[in-house]
Short mmCIF file of C-alpha atoms and ligand atoms in Angstrom, two decimals:
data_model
loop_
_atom_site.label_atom_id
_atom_site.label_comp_id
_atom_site.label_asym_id
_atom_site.label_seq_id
_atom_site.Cartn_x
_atom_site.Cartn_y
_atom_site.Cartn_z
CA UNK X 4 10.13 18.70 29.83
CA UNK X 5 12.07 21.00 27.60
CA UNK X 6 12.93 19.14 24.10
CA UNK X 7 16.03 18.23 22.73
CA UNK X 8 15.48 20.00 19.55
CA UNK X 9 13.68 22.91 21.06
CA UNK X 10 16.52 25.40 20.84
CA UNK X 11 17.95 24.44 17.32
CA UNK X 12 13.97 24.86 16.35
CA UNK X 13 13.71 28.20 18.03
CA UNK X 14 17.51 29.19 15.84
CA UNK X 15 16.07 27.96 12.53
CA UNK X 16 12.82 29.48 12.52
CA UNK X 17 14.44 32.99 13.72
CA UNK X 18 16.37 32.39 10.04
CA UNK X 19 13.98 31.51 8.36
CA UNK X 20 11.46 34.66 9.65
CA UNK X 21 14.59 37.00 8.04
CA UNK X 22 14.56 34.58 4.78
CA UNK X 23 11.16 34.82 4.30
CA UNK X 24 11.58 38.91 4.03
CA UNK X 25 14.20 38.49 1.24
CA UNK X 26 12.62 39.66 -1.88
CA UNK X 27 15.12 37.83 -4.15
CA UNK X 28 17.26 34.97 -2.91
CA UNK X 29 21.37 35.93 -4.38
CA UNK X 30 24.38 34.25 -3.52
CA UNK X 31 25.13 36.80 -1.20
CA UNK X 32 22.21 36.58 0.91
CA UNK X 33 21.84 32.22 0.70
CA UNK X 34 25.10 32.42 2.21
CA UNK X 35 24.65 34.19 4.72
CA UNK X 36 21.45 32.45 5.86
CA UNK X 37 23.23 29.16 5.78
CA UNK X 38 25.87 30.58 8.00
CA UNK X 39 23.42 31.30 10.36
CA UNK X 40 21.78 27.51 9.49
CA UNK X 41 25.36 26.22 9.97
CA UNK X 42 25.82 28.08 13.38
CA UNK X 43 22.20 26.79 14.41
CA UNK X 44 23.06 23.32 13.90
CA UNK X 45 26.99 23.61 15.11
CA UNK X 46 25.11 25.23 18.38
CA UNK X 47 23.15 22.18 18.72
CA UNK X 48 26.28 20.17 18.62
CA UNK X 49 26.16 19.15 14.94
CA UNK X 50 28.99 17.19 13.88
CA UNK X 51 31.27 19.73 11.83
CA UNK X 52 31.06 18.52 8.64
CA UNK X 53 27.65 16.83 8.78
CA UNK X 54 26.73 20.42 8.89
CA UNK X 55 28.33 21.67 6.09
CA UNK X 56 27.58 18.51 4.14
CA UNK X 57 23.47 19.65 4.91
CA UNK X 58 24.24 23.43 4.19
CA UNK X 59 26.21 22.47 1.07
CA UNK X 60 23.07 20.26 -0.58
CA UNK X 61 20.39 23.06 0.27
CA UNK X 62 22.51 25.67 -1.06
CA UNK X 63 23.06 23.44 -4.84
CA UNK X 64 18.82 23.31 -4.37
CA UNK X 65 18.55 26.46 -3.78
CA UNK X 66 20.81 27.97 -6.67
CA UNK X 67 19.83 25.07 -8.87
CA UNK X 68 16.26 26.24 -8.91
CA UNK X 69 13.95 27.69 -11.46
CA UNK X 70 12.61 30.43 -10.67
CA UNK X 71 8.86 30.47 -9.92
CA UNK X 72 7.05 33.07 -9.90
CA UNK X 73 4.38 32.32 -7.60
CA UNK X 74 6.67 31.62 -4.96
CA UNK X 75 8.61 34.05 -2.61
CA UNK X 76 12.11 32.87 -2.61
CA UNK X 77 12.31 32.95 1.22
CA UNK X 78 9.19 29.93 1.15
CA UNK X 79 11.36 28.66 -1.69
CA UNK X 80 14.38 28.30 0.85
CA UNK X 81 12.38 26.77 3.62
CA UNK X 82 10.31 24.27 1.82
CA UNK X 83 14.51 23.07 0.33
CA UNK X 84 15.42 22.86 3.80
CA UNK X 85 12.08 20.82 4.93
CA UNK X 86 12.94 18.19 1.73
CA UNK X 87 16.59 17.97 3.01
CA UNK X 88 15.25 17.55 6.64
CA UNK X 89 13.35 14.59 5.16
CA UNK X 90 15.62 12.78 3.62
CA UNK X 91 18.22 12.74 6.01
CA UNK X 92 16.11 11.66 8.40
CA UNK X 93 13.91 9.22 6.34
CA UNK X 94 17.12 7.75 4.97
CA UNK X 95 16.74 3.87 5.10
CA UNK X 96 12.69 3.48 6.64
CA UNK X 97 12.44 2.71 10.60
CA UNK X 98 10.37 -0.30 10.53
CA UNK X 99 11.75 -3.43 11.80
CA UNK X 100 12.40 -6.81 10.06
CA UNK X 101 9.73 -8.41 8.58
CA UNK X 102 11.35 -11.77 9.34
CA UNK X 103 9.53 -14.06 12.58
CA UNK X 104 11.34 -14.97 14.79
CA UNK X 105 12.94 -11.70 14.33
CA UNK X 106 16.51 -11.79 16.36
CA UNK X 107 17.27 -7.97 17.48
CA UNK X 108 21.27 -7.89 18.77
CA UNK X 109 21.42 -4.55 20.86
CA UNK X 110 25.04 -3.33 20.88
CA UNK X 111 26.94 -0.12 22.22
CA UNK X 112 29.22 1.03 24.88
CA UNK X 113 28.28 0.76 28.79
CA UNK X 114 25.98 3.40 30.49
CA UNK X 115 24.43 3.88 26.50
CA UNK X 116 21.02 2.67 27.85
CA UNK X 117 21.54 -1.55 25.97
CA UNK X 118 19.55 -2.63 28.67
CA UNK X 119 17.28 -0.43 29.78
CA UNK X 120 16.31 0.05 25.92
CA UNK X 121 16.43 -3.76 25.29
CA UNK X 122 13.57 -3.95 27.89
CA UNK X 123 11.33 -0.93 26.74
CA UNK X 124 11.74 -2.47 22.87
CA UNK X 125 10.08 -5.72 24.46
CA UNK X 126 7.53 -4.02 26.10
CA UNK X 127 6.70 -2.17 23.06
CA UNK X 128 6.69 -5.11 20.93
CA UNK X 129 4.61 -6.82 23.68
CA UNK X 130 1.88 -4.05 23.04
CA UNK X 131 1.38 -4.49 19.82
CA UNK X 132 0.55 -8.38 20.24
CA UNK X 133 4.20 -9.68 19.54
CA UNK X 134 5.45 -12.45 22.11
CA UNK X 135 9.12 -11.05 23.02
CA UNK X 136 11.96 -13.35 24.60
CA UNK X 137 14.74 -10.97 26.29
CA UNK X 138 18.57 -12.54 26.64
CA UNK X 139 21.26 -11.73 28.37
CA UNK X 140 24.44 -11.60 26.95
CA UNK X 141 27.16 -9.87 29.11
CA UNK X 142 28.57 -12.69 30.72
CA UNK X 143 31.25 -10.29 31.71
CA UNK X 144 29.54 -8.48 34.41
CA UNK X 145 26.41 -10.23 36.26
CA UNK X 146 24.97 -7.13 37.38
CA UNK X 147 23.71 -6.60 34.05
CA UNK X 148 21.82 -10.02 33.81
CA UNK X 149 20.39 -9.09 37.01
CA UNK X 150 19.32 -5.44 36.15
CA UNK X 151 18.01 -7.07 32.65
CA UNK X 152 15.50 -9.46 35.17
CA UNK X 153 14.19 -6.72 37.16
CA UNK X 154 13.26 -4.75 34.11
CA UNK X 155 12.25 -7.80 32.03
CA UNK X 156 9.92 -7.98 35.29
CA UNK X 157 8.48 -4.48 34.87
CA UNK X 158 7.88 -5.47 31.18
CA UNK X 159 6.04 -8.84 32.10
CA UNK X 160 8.49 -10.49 29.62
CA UNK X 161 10.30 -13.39 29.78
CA UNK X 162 14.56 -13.24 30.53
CA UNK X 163 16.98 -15.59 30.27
CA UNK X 164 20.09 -15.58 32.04
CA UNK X 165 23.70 -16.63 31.96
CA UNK X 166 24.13 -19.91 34.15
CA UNK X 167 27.46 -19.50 35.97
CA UNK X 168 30.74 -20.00 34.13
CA UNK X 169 28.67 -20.64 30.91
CA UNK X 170 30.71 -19.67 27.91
CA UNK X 171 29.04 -17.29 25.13
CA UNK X 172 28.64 -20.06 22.34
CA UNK X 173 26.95 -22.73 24.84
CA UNK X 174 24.66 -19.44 26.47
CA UNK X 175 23.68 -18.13 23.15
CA UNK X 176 22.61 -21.92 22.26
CA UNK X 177 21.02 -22.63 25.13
CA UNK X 178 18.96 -19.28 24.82
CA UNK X 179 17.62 -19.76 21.21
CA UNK X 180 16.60 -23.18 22.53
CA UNK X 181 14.62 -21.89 25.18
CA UNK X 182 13.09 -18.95 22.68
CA UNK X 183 11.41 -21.57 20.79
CA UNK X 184 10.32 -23.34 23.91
CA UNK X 185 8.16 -20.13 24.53
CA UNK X 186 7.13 -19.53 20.84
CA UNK X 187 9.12 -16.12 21.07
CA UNK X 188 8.10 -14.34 18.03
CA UNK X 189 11.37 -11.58 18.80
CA UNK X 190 14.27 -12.48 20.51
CA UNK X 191 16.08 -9.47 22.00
CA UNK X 192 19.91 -9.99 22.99
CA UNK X 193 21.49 -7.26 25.52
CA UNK X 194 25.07 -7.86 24.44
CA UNK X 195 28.35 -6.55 26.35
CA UNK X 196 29.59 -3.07 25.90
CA UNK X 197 33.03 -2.05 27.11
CA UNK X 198 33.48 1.52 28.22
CA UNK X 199 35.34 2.06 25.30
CA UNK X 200 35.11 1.17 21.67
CA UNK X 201 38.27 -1.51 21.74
CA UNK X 202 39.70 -4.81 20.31
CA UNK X 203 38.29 -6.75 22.74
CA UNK X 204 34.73 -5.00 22.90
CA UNK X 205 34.29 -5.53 18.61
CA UNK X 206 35.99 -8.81 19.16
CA UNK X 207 33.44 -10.30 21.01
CA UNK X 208 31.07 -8.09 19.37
CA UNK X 209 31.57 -10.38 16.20
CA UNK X 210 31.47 -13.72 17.67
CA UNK X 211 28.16 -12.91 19.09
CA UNK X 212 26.95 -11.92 15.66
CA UNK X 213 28.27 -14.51 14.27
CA UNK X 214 26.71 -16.69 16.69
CA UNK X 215 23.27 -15.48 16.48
CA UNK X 216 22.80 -13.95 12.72
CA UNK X 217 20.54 -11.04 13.59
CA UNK X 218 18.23 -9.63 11.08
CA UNK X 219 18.27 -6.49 13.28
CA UNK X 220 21.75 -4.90 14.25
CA UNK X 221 20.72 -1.79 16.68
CA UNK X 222 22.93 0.67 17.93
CA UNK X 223 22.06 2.12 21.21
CA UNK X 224 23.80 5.62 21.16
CA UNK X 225 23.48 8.54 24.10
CA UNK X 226 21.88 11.45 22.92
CA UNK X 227 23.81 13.54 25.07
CA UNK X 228 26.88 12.51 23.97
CA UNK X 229 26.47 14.59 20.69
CA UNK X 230 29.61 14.58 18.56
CA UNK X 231 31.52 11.95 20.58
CA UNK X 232 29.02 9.72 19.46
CA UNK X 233 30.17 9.70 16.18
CA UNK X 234 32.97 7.98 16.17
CA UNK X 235 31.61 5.28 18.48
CA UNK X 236 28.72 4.81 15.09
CA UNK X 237 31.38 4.77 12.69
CA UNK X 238 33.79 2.18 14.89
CA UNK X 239 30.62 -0.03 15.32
CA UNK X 240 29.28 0.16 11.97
CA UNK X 241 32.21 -0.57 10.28
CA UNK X 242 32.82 -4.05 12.39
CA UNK X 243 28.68 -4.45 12.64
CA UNK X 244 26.39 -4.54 9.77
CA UNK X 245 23.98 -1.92 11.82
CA UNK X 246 20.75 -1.92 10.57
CA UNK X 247 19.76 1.08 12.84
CA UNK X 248 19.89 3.57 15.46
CA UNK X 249 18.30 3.01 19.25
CA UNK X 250 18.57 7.28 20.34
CA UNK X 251 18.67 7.16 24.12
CA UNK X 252 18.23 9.86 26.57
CA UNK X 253 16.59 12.09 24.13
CA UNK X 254 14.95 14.23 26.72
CA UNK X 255 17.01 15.68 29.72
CA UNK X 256 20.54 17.58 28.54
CA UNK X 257 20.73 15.98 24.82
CA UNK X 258 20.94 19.05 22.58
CA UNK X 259 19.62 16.98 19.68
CA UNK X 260 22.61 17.05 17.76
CA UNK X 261 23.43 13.08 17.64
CA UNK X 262 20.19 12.57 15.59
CA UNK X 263 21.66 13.91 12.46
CA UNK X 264 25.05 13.12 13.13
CA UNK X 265 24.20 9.66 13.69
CA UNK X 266 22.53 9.20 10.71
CA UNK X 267 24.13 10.94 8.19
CA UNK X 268 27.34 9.36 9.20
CA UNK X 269 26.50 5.42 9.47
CA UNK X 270 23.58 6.34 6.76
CA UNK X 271 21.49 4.22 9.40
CA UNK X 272 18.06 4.79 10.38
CA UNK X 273 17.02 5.77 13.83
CA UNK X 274 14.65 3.47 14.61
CA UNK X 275 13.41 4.32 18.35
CA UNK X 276 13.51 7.15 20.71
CA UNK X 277 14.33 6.39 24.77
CA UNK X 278 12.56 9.51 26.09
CA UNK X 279 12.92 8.70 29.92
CA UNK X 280 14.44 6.20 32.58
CA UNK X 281 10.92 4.57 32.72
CA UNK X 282 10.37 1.65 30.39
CA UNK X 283 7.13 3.03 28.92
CA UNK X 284 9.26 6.13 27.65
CA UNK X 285 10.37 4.85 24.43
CA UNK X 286 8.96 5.73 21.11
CA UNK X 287 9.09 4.52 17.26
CA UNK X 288 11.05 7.41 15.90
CA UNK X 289 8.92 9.88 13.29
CA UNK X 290 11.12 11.75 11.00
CA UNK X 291 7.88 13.91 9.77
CA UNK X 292 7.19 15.01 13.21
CA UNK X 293 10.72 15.67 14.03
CA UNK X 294 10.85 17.68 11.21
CA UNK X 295 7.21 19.59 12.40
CA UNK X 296 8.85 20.28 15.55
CA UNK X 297 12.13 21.81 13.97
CA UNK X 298 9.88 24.23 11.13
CA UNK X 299 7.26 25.30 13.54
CA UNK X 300 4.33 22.95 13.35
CA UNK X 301 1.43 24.20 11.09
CA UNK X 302 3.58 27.24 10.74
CA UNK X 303 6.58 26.92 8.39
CA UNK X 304 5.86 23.29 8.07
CA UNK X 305 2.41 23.87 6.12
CA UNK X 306 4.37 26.59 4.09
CA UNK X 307 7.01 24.00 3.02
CA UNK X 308 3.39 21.59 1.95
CA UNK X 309 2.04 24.69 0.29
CA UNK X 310 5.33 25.80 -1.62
CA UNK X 311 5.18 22.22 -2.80
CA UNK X 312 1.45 22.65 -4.39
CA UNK X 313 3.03 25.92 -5.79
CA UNK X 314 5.24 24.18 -7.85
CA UNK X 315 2.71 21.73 -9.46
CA UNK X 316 0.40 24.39 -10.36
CA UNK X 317 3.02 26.74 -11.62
CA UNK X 318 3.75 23.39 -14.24
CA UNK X 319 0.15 24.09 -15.13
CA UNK X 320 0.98 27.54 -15.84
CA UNK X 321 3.11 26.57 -18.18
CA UNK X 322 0.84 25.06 -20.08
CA UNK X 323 -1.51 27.10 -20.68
CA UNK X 324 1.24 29.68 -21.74
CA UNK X 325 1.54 27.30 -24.40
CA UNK X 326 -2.46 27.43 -25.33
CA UNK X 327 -2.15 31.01 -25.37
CA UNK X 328 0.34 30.88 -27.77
CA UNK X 329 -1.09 27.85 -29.86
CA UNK X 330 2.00 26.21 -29.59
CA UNK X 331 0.06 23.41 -27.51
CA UNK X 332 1.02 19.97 -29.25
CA UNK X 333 0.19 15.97 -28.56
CA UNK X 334 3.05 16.15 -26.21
CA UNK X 335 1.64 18.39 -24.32
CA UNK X 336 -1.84 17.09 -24.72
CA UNK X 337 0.07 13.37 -23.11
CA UNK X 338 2.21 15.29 -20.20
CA UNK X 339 -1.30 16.99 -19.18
CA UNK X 340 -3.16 13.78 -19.31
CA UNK X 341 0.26 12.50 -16.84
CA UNK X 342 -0.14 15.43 -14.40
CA UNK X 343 -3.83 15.19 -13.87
CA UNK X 344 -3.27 11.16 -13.47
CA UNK X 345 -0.62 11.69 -10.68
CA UNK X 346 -3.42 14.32 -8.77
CA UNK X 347 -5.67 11.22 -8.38
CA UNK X 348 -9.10 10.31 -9.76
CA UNK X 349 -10.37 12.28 -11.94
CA UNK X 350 -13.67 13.11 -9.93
CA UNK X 351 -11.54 14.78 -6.91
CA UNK X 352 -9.14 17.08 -9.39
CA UNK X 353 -11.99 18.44 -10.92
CA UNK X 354 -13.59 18.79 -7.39
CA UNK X 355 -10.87 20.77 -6.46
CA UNK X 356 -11.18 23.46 -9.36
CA UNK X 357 -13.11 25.86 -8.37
CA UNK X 358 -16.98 25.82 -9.79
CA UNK X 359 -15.95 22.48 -11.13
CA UNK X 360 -17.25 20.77 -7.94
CA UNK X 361 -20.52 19.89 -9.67
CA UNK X 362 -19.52 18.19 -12.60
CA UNK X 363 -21.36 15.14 -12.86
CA UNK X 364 -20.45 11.47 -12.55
CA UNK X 365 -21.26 11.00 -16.76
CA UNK X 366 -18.65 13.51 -18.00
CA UNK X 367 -15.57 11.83 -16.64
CA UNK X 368 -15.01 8.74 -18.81
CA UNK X 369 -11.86 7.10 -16.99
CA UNK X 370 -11.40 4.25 -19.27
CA UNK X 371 -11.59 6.48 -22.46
CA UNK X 372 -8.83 8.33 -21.06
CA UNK X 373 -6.81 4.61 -21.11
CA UNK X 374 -7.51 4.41 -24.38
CA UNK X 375 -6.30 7.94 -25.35
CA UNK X 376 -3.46 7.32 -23.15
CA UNK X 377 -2.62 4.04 -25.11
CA UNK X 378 -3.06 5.66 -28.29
CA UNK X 379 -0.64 9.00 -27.54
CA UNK X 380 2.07 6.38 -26.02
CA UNK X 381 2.10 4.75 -29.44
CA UNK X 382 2.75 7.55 -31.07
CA UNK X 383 6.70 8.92 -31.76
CA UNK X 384 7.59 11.80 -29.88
CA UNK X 385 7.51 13.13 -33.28
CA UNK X 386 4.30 12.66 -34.44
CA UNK X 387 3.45 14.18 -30.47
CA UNK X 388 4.65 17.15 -31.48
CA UNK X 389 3.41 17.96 -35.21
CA UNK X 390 -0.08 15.96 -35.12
CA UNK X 391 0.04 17.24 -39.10
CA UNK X 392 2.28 14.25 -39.77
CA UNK X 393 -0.25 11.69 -38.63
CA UNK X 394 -0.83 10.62 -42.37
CA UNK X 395 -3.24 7.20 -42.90
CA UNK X 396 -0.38 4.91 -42.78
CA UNK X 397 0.74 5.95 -39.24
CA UNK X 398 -3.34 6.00 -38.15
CA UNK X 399 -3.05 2.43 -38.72
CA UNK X 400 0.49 1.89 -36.82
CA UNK X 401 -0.71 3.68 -33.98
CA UNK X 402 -3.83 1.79 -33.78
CA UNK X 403 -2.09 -1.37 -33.90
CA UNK X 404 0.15 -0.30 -31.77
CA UNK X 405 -2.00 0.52 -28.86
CA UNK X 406 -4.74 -2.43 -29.80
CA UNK X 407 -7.86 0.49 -31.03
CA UNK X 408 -8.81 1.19 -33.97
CA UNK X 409 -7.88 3.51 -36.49
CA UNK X 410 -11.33 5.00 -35.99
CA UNK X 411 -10.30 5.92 -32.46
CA UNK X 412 -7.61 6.78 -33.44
CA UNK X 413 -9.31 9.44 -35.74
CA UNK X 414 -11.66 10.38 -33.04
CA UNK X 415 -8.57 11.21 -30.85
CA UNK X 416 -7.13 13.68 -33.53
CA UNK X 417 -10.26 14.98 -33.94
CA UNK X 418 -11.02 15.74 -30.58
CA UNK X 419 -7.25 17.04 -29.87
CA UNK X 420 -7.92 19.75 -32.85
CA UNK X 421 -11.51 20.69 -31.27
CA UNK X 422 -10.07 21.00 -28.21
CA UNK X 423 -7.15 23.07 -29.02
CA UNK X 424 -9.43 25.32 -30.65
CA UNK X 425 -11.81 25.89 -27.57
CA UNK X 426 -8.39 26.25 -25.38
CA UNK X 427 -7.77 29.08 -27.55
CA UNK X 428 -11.26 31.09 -27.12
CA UNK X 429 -10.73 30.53 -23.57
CA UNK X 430 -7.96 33.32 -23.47
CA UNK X 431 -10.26 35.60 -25.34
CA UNK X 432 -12.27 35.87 -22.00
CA UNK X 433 -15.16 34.44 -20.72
CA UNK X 434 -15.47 32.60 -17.59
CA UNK X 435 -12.87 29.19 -17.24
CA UNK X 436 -14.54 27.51 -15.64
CA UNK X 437 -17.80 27.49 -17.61
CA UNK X 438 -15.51 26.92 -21.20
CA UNK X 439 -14.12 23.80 -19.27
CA UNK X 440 -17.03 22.49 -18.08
CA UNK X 441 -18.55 22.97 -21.75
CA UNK X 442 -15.46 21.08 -22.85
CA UNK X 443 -15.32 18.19 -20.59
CA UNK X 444 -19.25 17.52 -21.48
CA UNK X 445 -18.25 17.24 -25.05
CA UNK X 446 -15.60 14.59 -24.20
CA UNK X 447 -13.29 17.47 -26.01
CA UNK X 448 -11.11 14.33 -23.65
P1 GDP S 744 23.81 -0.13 29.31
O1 GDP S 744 25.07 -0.14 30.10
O2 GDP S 744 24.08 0.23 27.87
O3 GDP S 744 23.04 -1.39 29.42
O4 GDP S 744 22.92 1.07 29.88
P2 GDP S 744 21.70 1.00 30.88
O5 GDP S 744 20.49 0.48 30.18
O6 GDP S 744 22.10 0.29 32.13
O7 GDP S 744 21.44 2.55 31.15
C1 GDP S 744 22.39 3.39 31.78
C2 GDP S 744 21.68 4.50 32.52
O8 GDP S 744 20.99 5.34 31.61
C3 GDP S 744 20.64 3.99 33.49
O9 GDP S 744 20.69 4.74 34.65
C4 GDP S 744 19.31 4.23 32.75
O10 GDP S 744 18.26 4.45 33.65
C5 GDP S 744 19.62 5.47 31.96
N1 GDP S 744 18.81 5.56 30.75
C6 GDP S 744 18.69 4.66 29.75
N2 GDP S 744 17.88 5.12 28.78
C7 GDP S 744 17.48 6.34 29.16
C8 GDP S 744 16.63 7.35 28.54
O11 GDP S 744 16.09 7.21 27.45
N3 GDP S 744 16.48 8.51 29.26
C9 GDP S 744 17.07 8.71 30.46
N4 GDP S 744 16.87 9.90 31.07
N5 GDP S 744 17.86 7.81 31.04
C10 GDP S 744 18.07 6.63 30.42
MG1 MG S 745 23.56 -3.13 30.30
#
């Protein structure tokens, strides 16, 4: 079946093909590829200004960037776009309550897919070893309680109906009773919709609420409904603490569109895909793969993850611009020792240089590195950057200060000087890798 997102994929990747050729990114031409982002994403019915919001915030990252020079722009452009992706669609997490017995209220209009999506949420929480108690909660129309059975009968999970002339208070009573009775560990309530977002719909919409104090507040919105959906988000969130987004009827007609407008609008996260009329076609929504499937999986996505890696080494770079030009200081000495602690352990960095693979086990001394750390964090930024001030007085601070000795201390500055000196043969040729390895076995850190 053809994807909801296939043809806003198929737009953005055509753009991004022409960005990539760009061999400098100017106003002129950003603005023109984010017309032709905007148009994409208008196409795919968009809400207006959700899409200029998006094309406004990757065109302040795109002009507010550095410029590297390892990177092509165009890579530059789609890797911003990939991070915006993200974090709209990340916005919030899209795991459910902690909290047992978790109470789920599903709300939204008729025809959205409440109970057909109340049903395939049970029988997904059923799979994964939960014990799910379904309730139904129009008491308007008893069609609904009866659909609600049959599927809760597909799912092999438990339903409880409305008894006749019940009113919502005494139902919604009775059911929570009857949850504990079967040890539910989720209670699911299919409440009414109305065919319109109205007084009377958020009315009762609150009472229920009130009534049962759900951790979880989902939505159930129409894919296909695209824009108009909006305002049905924005009319329930504002009466209805939402806590997230049920997408239904993403597959068929939906153009995709209602999965950013949805959640950049009630800042909500989708939560689960209904992908089907079937109750086993439901899926925990995946912003990542979303995202995959918009940038061309392995294709412009990877770029976006190289482009990324680009950017830390180009920091590196840097750095040893600075050796070069024996400006290299403490403080540069304690941001290097930060960047190679955010790559990971020690052992897999140098791994990953190359000829450094065989470094053994003994030249890596992770807890000295504490103690340097500990020492340089004592220090003033000051003292970081002209080690010449380091007189006795300030040894014997900083070794206080960072619970060594002032004979560590010592070693430190020693070791900083001997080093700085090796950095600077290294630029007078010679293999790299060899000088480094020759460092690192003389602790030079
Ligand atoms: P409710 O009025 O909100 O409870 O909506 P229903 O659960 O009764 O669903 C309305 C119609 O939409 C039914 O015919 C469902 O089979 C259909 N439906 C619900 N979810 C999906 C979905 O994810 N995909 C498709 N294709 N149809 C769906
Ligand atoms: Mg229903």
């Amino acid at each position: 079946m053809d994807h909801p997102m296939n043809a806003l994929a198929e737009k953005l990747q055509q753009v991004f093909r022409n960005v990539r050729g760009y061999g400098k990114l100017t106003e002129a031409n950003t603005a023109e590829a984010l017309r032709e982002v905007r148009m994409a994403l208008l196409a795919a019915d968009v809400n207006y200004q959700v899409a200029k919001r998006f094309c406004d915030r990757v065109k302040e990252q795109t002009l507010g960037q550095e410029v590297q020079q390892s990177i092509r722009p165009g890579d530059l452009f789609v890797k911003i776009i990939h991070d915006e992706l993200i974090a709209l669609f990340q916005s919030g997490g899209t795991a459910l309550d902690p909290a047992r017995p978790l109470r789920i209220a599903l709300c939204g209009l008729n025809g959205a897919g409440k109970t057909t999506s109340a049903a395939k949420l049970a029988l997904h929480l059923k799979d994964r070893r939960e014990r799910p108690f379904l309730v139904a909660a129009d008491l308007a129309r008893p069609a609904a309680a009866a659909q609600l059975a049959t599927l809760a009968a597909q799912a092999g999970v438990p339903a409880f109906l409305p008894a006749p002339g019940v009113s919502l208070t005494d139902h919604l009573a009775a059911a929570s009773e009857a949850a504990r009775g079967a040890s539910a560990s989720v209670i699911l309530y299919d409440l009414a919709g109305r065919t319109e977002v109205n007084d009377a719909l958020l009315e009762e919409l609150s009472a229920a609420l009130e009534a049962i104090r759900p951790q979880e507040c989902l939505l159930v919105a129409d894919a296909a409904l695209g824009q108009a959906a909006v305002g049905v988000a924005q009319a329930f969130h504002a009466r209805a603490r939402l806590t997230g987004l049920i997408l239904s009827k993403f597959d068929g007609d939906a153009r995709g569109g209602a999965a950013f407008s949805l959640q950049d609008v009630t800042g909500c996260p989708i939560k689960f895909l209904g992908t089907g009329e079937k109750i086993a076609d439901f899926e925990p929504f995946q912003p990542e793969r979303l995202v995959q499937r918009l940038l061309g999986m392995g294709d412009l996505y990877g770029l976006a993850q190289k482009v990324q890696e680009s950017i830390d080494l180009e920091d590196t770079a840097r750095l040893e611009e600075k050796l070069k030009k024996q400006s290299f200081d403490l403080q540069d000495f304690q941001d290097q020792m930060r960047m190679v602690k955010k790559l990971g352990p020690l052992q897999n960095v140098l791994g990953m240089i190359p000829g450094m693979g065989s470094v053994s086990n003994s030249a890596i001394d992770e807890r000295g590195l504490k103690r340097t750390e500990a020492i340089l964090g004592s220090m003033t930024p000051q003292e970081r950057r002209q080690p010449d001030l380091i007189s006795a007085r300030r040894r014997q601070r900083i070794a206080l200060g960072s619970g060594t000795s002032v004979t560590e201390v010592n070693q430190l500055l020693h070791r900083f000087r001997a080093m700085k000196k090796m950095m600077g043969k290294l630029t007078r040729g010679g293999r790299p890798e060899e000088q480094l390895k020759k460092m690192l076995r003389g602790r030079a850190f």
